[in-house]
Amino acid sequence: MRQNPQHIDGMRVLAEIATRHGVLEDAEFLLESAVEFEPEHRQARIDYVQILSKRQRFQRAVDEAKALLDQAPDNPQLQSLYAIQCMQLGDYESALTLFDKILDRVPNDPVTNVSKGHALKTGGRSEDAITAYRTALKSQPFYCDAWYSLANLKVYQFDDDELSSMQALDDNPHLGGQDRVYLQFALGKAFEDRKDYEQSFHHYAKGNAIKKNQLQYKAEGTTQECDDQITACTRQVFERETGHTAPDPIFILGLPRAGSTLLEQILSSHSMVDGTLELPNVLSISGKLRRLGQREGNHKYPFNLADLSAEQLATLGEEYIRDTQVHRMGAPFFIDKMPNNFRHIGLIKLMLPNTKVIDARRDPMSCCFSGFKQLFAEGQMFSYDQEDIAQYYLDYVRLMDHWDEVIPGYVLRVQHEDVVADLETQVRRMLDFCGLPFEDACLEFHKTERNVRTPSSEQVRQPIFSTALEQWKHYEPWLGPLKARLGPDWVAQD
């Protein structure tokens, strides 16, 4: 690289190293540069699409993947790449069409069958998804993404033969690291369904430990980030008139597995509200402000929020509204369900002061344990260690208390247990907060046909059930680190 700074494969290797260490911005810069230097280098362009997707720049990833596919329309690799990017924007029909084209040529390809299963699952076609996942396993029984995909349907239960097959795989010393992660979470679910909670926890804990070792997460970084938000975002920062006046977005945020998908399904059942995805746009704008703060002489984010003029903040709000348009179906309001947006409520308030923010909250032990036994597709790196997830919960509550203090009334808190206990009261409360008239469809949310991408996709297609509220108690003997880090006050709330 010193002798030839524009060595494309060298740049790809550096980008791979950066990605492995979580430095995605550097990886994107390297691959973007590689593509500029050598536009015909197909693998560099494929890598570029994948890093754009990892950074949740979905529209750009789709555009780049489509340009590649246009050059070789019958290439199965490029068809799959484009199909997966279509899924990121919610275009599941196009994705399924492409997956079927690939499977016409290579019917037993496990990767394509699993991807097809994901698209079917998101569209509510769970039986067809099961068929796709099982087809993948028939051709390649050690493709553990398929085992985990069955487990992640939540409503699926493994039979004894399937459990035996997974246990045999677990004894295979040659199984790769990521496959072993998938397998441990699948085994955890299999034993949970059999009420063998000790064995279930053993596998969940093993999967979490392997996954944590693949990541570079430091809880102190999140704590410092929340400290910075509290210090920078004082009441005075919000006393000026700022931002874009659009009232369109309804932000549902909080922790993963806290009931936000249920709230989204309820509100998106309203005729005036579009459900979308966990949109990356606020995180992208905060990243832009963070990069701005890295320049010499500038305050770092979030301290530079106070430096932005009303015009600059309005421009950011306009950018958000413009860039999220691709996810909307024409209703006057839409939902952004990115849970991590709780760390940027100050930014949201300044650039979009007329929006609504709903904090989806759940009992701490229930919420934290539910996150611990969930293998997330991307992000949520705090969730693979009991103490890390407890600290994250404490930081979240501390920061939400701050927002309540400096922007009183801006956030509506909705407790998951209250929704389960009295659905209609909580539905009316949310609709009143959003300025929406009551509609019966919000009470019959499970009948609403829409794509749902989160781990709760099957559950929100059923009426509310309370069986999961105290599920963590089955695992209480092994949750000492979680309980100790949360502290007696929080555990006592149970």
XYZ file of C-alpha atoms in Angstrom:
494
model
C 0.000 0.000 0.000
C 2.924 2.382 0.642
C 4.302 1.689 -2.820
C 0.869 1.775 -4.458
C -1.751 3.664 -2.380
C -4.380 2.858 -5.010
C -3.913 -0.931 -4.815
C -7.554 -2.057 -4.961
C -7.207 -5.467 -3.311
C -5.042 -3.915 -0.612
C -7.785 -1.377 0.062
C -10.306 -4.218 0.226
C -8.186 -6.042 2.818
C -7.869 -2.894 4.927
C -11.638 -2.357 4.655
C -12.263 -5.934 5.800
C -10.007 -5.396 8.819
C -11.781 -2.121 9.633
C -15.174 -3.844 9.354
C -14.053 -6.673 11.634
C -13.056 -4.095 14.249
C -16.296 -2.136 13.902
C -14.702 0.907 12.229
C -17.338 0.988 9.506
C -16.828 4.612 8.494
C -13.200 3.925 7.552
C -14.234 0.771 5.702
C -16.788 2.724 3.691
C -14.227 5.404 2.808
C -11.715 2.792 1.633
C -14.233 0.949 -0.536
C -15.750 4.119 -1.944
C -12.242 5.206 -2.929
C -11.502 1.792 -4.445
C -14.622 1.993 -6.604
C -13.695 5.496 -7.747
C -10.169 4.384 -8.678
C -11.316 1.253 -10.529
C -15.071 1.307 -11.361
C -14.896 -2.029 -13.212
C -13.566 -3.973 -10.199
C -16.684 -6.040 -9.513
C -15.677 -7.483 -6.144
C -14.769 -4.040 -4.811
C -18.201 -2.813 -5.859
C -19.860 -5.787 -4.166
C -17.885 -5.055 -0.994
C -18.991 -1.425 -1.257
C -22.670 -2.398 -1.433
C -22.260 -4.610 1.613
C -20.572 -1.921 3.708
C -23.238 0.604 2.682
C -25.833 -1.866 3.931
C -23.951 -2.433 7.191
C -23.891 1.341 7.702
C -27.658 1.344 6.975
C -27.301 3.523 3.886
C -29.958 1.382 2.259
C -31.029 3.563 -0.665
C -27.448 4.044 -1.792
C -26.817 0.306 -1.402
C -29.852 -0.494 -3.572
C -28.731 1.957 -6.250
C -25.212 0.528 -6.325
C -26.482 -3.076 -6.388
C -28.910 -2.264 -9.216
C -26.116 -0.690 -11.273
C -24.080 -3.868 -10.844
C -27.015 -6.100 -11.788
C -27.735 -4.041 -14.908
C -24.264 -4.984 -16.160
C -24.900 -8.735 -15.731
C -28.662 -9.362 -15.302
C -28.344 -13.165 -15.200
C -25.569 -13.322 -12.612
C -26.961 -15.171 -9.539
C -24.526 -13.488 -7.143
C -25.595 -10.026 -8.289
C -29.266 -11.032 -8.307
C -28.930 -12.121 -4.687
C -27.041 -8.964 -3.740
C -29.749 -6.755 -5.233
C -32.568 -8.850 -3.734
C -31.128 -8.524 -0.233
C -30.810 -4.762 -0.644
C -34.430 -4.592 -1.868
C -35.448 -6.267 1.382
C -33.686 -3.524 3.343
C -36.042 -0.995 1.735
C -39.116 -3.172 2.253
C -39.496 -4.322 -1.365
C -40.030 -7.987 -0.563
C -41.921 -8.856 -3.741
C -38.967 -7.860 -5.929
C -36.669 -9.792 -3.615
C -38.803 -12.947 -3.799
C -38.946 -12.742 -7.597
C -35.158 -12.604 -7.758
C -34.687 -15.404 -5.215
C -36.988 -17.636 -7.273
C -34.952 -16.872 -10.412
C -31.793 -17.935 -8.604
C -33.414 -21.096 -7.233
C -34.610 -22.055 -10.713
C -30.916 -22.382 -11.592
C -29.509 -23.597 -8.244
C -32.529 -25.019 -6.377
C -30.576 -26.334 -3.393
C -28.564 -23.213 -2.609
C -28.903 -22.865 1.196
C -28.011 -19.171 1.334
C -30.721 -18.222 -1.163
C -33.297 -20.466 0.504
C -32.626 -18.822 3.873
C -32.813 -15.340 2.346
C -36.091 -16.296 0.690
C -37.331 -17.568 4.044
C -36.537 -14.213 5.651
C -38.559 -12.382 2.987
C -41.491 -14.770 3.433
C -41.364 -14.464 7.220
C -41.412 -10.677 7.044
C -44.495 -10.807 4.847
C -46.321 -13.043 7.337
C -45.998 -16.256 5.295
C -44.507 -18.283 8.127
C -45.356 -21.754 6.760
C -43.679 -20.940 3.451
C -40.711 -19.548 5.383
C -40.406 -22.817 7.321
C -40.380 -24.730 4.024
C -37.591 -22.509 2.696
C -35.480 -22.924 5.832
C -35.975 -26.694 5.835
C -35.021 -26.858 2.158
C -31.757 -25.130 3.041
C -31.080 -27.694 5.772
C -31.817 -30.640 3.501
C -29.070 -29.540 1.156
C -26.641 -28.426 3.874
C -27.492 -29.602 7.424
C -24.530 -27.728 8.917
C -25.718 -24.357 7.560
C -26.645 -23.124 11.023
C -28.179 -19.847 9.872
C -31.133 -22.005 8.792
C -31.402 -23.672 12.219
C -31.400 -20.283 13.908
C -33.887 -18.870 11.409
C -36.363 -21.582 12.399
C -35.781 -20.779 16.070
C -36.184 -17.059 15.424
C -39.702 -17.597 14.122
C -40.538 -17.843 17.864
C -43.685 -19.885 17.158
C -41.695 -22.788 15.676
C -40.801 -25.762 17.872
C -38.081 -28.258 16.954
C -38.969 -31.945 16.964
C -36.754 -34.577 18.590
C -34.969 -35.495 15.353
C -34.110 -31.862 14.689
C -32.811 -31.449 18.229
C -30.622 -34.538 17.831
C -29.226 -33.162 14.575
C -28.341 -29.872 16.235
C -26.713 -31.610 19.196
C -24.589 -33.681 16.818
C -23.479 -30.473 15.124
C -22.617 -28.981 18.500
C -20.170 -31.850 19.028
C -18.458 -31.139 15.695
C -15.097 -29.456 16.451
C -14.839 -28.149 12.863
C -17.969 -25.995 13.022
C -17.123 -22.363 12.251
C -17.468 -19.525 14.753
C -20.526 -17.813 13.281
C -22.276 -21.125 12.635
C -21.640 -22.050 16.261
C -23.230 -18.785 17.416
C -26.348 -19.498 15.342
C -26.452 -23.062 16.656
C -26.200 -22.098 20.340
C -29.127 -19.693 20.118
C -31.171 -22.295 18.231
C -30.399 -24.923 20.889
C -31.295 -22.424 23.599
C -34.722 -22.002 22.026
C -35.162 -25.771 21.547
C -34.516 -26.528 25.226
C -36.591 -23.533 26.322
C -39.594 -24.980 24.491
C -38.972 -28.253 26.340
C -38.853 -26.346 29.654
C -35.313 -27.572 30.279
C -34.240 -24.118 31.388
C -30.821 -25.096 32.704
C -29.767 -26.578 29.363
C -31.437 -23.689 27.564
C -29.466 -21.130 29.542
C -26.255 -23.089 29.000
C -26.634 -22.676 25.240
C -27.809 -19.053 25.350
C -24.829 -18.192 27.565
C -22.411 -20.057 25.306
C -23.758 -18.304 22.207
C -23.542 -14.917 23.884
C -19.969 -15.541 25.019
C -18.837 -16.471 21.508
C -20.644 -13.490 20.012
C -19.200 -11.073 22.552
C -15.687 -12.255 21.710
C -16.363 -11.342 18.072
C -17.207 -7.750 19.007
C -15.400 -4.810 20.542
C -18.040 -3.311 22.829
C -17.143 -1.250 25.876
C -20.014 -0.299 28.193
C -18.051 2.738 29.374
C -18.395 4.240 25.892
C -22.189 4.193 26.049
C -22.156 5.605 29.585
C -19.917 8.456 28.427
C -22.159 9.119 25.441
C -25.181 9.436 27.734
C -23.175 11.675 30.081
C -22.354 13.932 27.126
C -26.009 14.164 26.090
C -27.011 15.113 29.639
C -24.277 17.741 29.920
C -24.786 19.237 26.453
C -28.570 19.184 26.148
C -29.681 21.601 28.853
C -33.108 23.166 29.104
C -31.674 26.379 27.602
C -30.734 24.589 24.367
C -34.415 23.907 23.698
C -35.752 27.366 24.524
C -35.194 28.731 21.004
C -37.424 28.143 17.996
C -35.673 25.777 15.634
C -36.089 23.082 13.055
C -38.396 21.922 10.309
C -42.091 22.217 11.153
C -43.213 18.878 9.671
C -45.223 16.827 12.208
C -45.069 13.622 10.123
C -42.738 11.312 12.095
C -43.766 9.355 15.173
C -40.633 8.020 16.860
C -40.968 4.810 18.886
C -37.755 4.164 20.771
C -36.242 2.548 23.850
C -34.516 -0.788 24.244
C -34.852 -3.747 21.861
C -37.361 -6.369 23.051
C -39.287 -3.774 25.069
C -42.534 -3.983 23.096
C -41.840 -1.369 20.433
C -42.900 -3.662 17.569
C -46.281 -4.122 19.247
C -46.739 -0.350 19.592
C -45.749 0.135 15.967
C -48.218 -2.521 14.830
C -50.995 -0.857 16.841
C -50.332 2.625 15.475
C -49.678 1.498 11.900
C -53.117 -0.134 11.939
C -54.495 3.432 11.928
C -55.542 4.740 8.522
C -53.430 7.884 8.927
C -50.152 6.164 9.880
C -47.589 4.261 7.817
C -45.418 1.661 9.490
C -41.908 1.601 8.068
C -38.687 0.116 9.472
C -36.038 0.806 12.064
C -34.855 3.782 10.043
C -31.151 4.708 10.212
C -31.626 8.375 9.308
C -31.324 9.966 12.758
C -28.190 7.933 13.433
C -26.827 9.032 10.064
C -27.458 12.712 10.831
C -25.889 12.361 14.273
C -22.895 10.746 12.579
C -22.604 13.729 10.265
C -22.634 16.073 13.263
C -20.077 13.865 14.992
C -17.748 14.146 11.998
C -18.323 17.903 11.942
C -17.280 18.024 15.583
C -14.023 16.256 14.807
C -12.764 19.215 12.792
C -10.333 21.559 14.451
C -11.972 24.386 16.376
C -15.431 22.782 16.492
C -17.293 21.489 19.530
C -17.848 17.734 19.377
C -21.316 16.193 19.107
C -23.654 16.631 20.982
C -22.114 19.851 22.310
C -22.214 21.350 18.815
C -26.023 21.198 18.799
C -26.006 24.529 20.639
C -23.840 26.012 17.856
C -26.267 25.189 15.038
C -28.471 27.973 13.712
C -32.227 27.625 13.291
C -31.644 27.456 9.534
C -29.085 24.655 9.865
C -31.401 22.650 12.113
C -34.301 23.168 9.705
C -32.092 21.868 6.895
C -31.343 18.726 8.910
C -35.065 18.242 9.522
C -35.805 18.674 5.820
C -33.083 16.142 5.021
C -34.687 13.617 7.374
C -38.168 14.104 5.871
C -36.816 13.898 2.311
C -34.652 10.837 2.839
C -37.348 8.843 4.665
C -39.908 9.456 1.909
C -38.849 6.254 0.158
C -40.258 4.188 3.059
C -43.704 5.819 3.100
C -46.945 4.719 1.475
C -48.821 8.032 1.426
C -50.318 8.381 4.918
C -49.864 11.782 6.596
C -47.851 10.265 9.475
C -45.227 7.530 9.632
C -43.355 5.609 12.323
C -39.600 5.467 12.807
C -38.956 2.550 15.160
C -35.168 2.705 15.538
C -34.741 1.909 19.268
C -31.328 3.569 19.589
C -32.831 6.962 18.766
C -33.340 7.483 22.511
C -29.721 8.635 22.570
C -30.558 11.445 20.128
C -33.860 12.854 21.367
C -32.205 16.245 21.777
C -31.273 16.276 18.094
C -34.761 15.098 17.114
C -36.420 17.850 19.145
C -34.190 20.553 17.653
C -34.518 19.530 14.004
C -38.144 18.270 14.098
C -39.826 20.042 17.033
C -43.389 19.041 16.086
C -42.836 15.298 15.999
C -44.085 12.820 18.603
C -41.811 10.541 20.619
C -42.998 7.376 22.383
C -40.742 5.539 24.842
C -41.543 1.807 24.779
C -40.564 0.531 28.193
C -40.630 -2.895 29.801
C -39.804 -4.361 33.203
C -35.994 -4.334 33.433
C -35.470 -8.035 34.121
C -37.910 -9.043 31.377
C -36.424 -6.602 28.894
C -32.781 -7.356 29.615
C -33.165 -11.126 29.602
C -35.228 -11.037 26.408
C -32.378 -9.124 24.785
C -29.806 -11.554 26.165
C -31.459 -14.536 24.499
C -31.892 -12.773 21.166
C -29.238 -12.905 18.457
C -29.571 -9.611 16.607
C -28.849 -9.320 12.895
C -26.832 -6.119 13.314
C -25.855 -3.802 16.138
C -27.087 -4.040 19.745
C -23.572 -5.080 20.772
C -24.372 -4.460 24.438
C -26.796 -7.395 24.546
C -24.295 -10.280 24.693
C -23.246 -9.907 28.321
C -25.460 -9.725 31.429
C -23.568 -6.853 33.029
C -23.320 -4.897 29.766
C -27.034 -5.143 29.082
C -27.865 -4.110 32.658
C -25.582 -1.077 32.414
C -27.150 -0.153 29.086
C -30.608 -0.281 30.685
C -29.460 1.946 33.547
C -27.909 4.449 31.132
C -31.094 4.446 29.054
C -33.328 5.174 32.049
C -30.964 7.860 33.278
C -30.973 9.595 29.902
C -34.753 9.302 29.499
C -35.168 10.922 32.929
C -33.029 13.786 31.641
C -35.208 14.274 28.560
C -38.287 14.360 30.796
C -36.634 17.098 32.832
C -35.399 19.366 30.027
C -38.185 18.742 27.457
C -41.197 18.015 29.691
C -44.148 16.458 27.889
C -42.233 15.757 24.680
C -41.992 12.001 25.320
C -44.907 9.665 26.086
C -43.855 6.648 28.134
C -45.806 3.454 27.424
C -45.186 0.501 29.730
C -45.460 -2.869 27.994
C -47.109 -4.490 30.999
C -49.830 -1.801 30.935
C -50.535 -2.496 27.262
C -50.943 -6.196 28.014
C -53.203 -5.492 31.018
C -55.461 -2.861 29.409
C -54.994 -2.543 25.664
C -57.772 -0.064 24.893
C -56.735 2.455 27.550
C -53.159 2.499 26.279
C -54.237 2.654 22.630
C -56.452 5.670 23.307
C -53.647 7.261 25.305
C -51.190 6.900 22.408
C -53.677 8.129 19.818
C -54.530 11.175 21.944
C -50.841 11.959 22.320
C -50.354 11.725 18.543
C -53.461 13.828 17.840
C -55.176 10.966 16.016
C -58.853 9.967 16.209
C -59.649 6.566 17.664
C -60.069 3.694 15.186
C -61.137 0.154 16.095
C -58.448 -1.259 13.786
C -55.845 -0.280 16.373
C -57.393 -2.764 18.815
C -57.372 -5.466 16.130
C -53.770 -4.811 15.163
C -53.051 -8.501 14.623
C -55.298 -8.419 11.543
C -53.256 -5.688 9.864
C -51.331 -6.971 6.853
C -47.880 -5.399 6.615
C -44.237 -6.412 6.551
C -42.612 -6.721 9.995
C -38.851 -7.276 10.111
C -38.119 -7.482 13.836
C -37.778 -10.649 15.970
C -41.373 -10.073 17.160
C -42.825 -10.359 13.646
C -44.862 -13.494 14.383
C -46.048 -12.394 17.821
C -47.586 -9.119 16.607
C -49.716 -11.093 14.154
C -51.507 -12.650 17.126
C -53.699 -11.114 19.834
C -51.824 -9.932 22.926
C -50.666 -12.658 25.290
C -49.108 -12.342 28.729
C -47.080 -15.558 28.869
C -43.736 -13.817 28.263
C -44.093 -11.179 30.983
C -42.249 -13.185 33.635
C -40.376 -15.601 31.402
C -37.079 -14.525 32.932
C -38.035 -16.135 36.257
C -37.464 -19.580 34.748
C -33.814 -18.557 34.359
C -33.428 -16.668 37.630
C -30.821 -19.032 39.152
C -28.362 -18.048 36.398
C -29.108 -14.318 36.182
C -27.090 -13.200 39.197
C -24.800 -10.830 37.245
C -27.801 -9.136 35.621
C -29.650 -8.699 38.912
C -26.558 -7.477 40.740
C -25.725 -4.868 38.101
C -29.297 -3.581 37.898
C -29.462 -3.329 41.668
C -32.223 -4.179 44.145
C -34.396 -1.161 43.327
C -34.886 -2.219 39.724
C -35.244 -5.927 40.371
C -37.764 -5.149 43.126
C -40.036 -3.544 40.525
C -40.805 -6.986 39.165
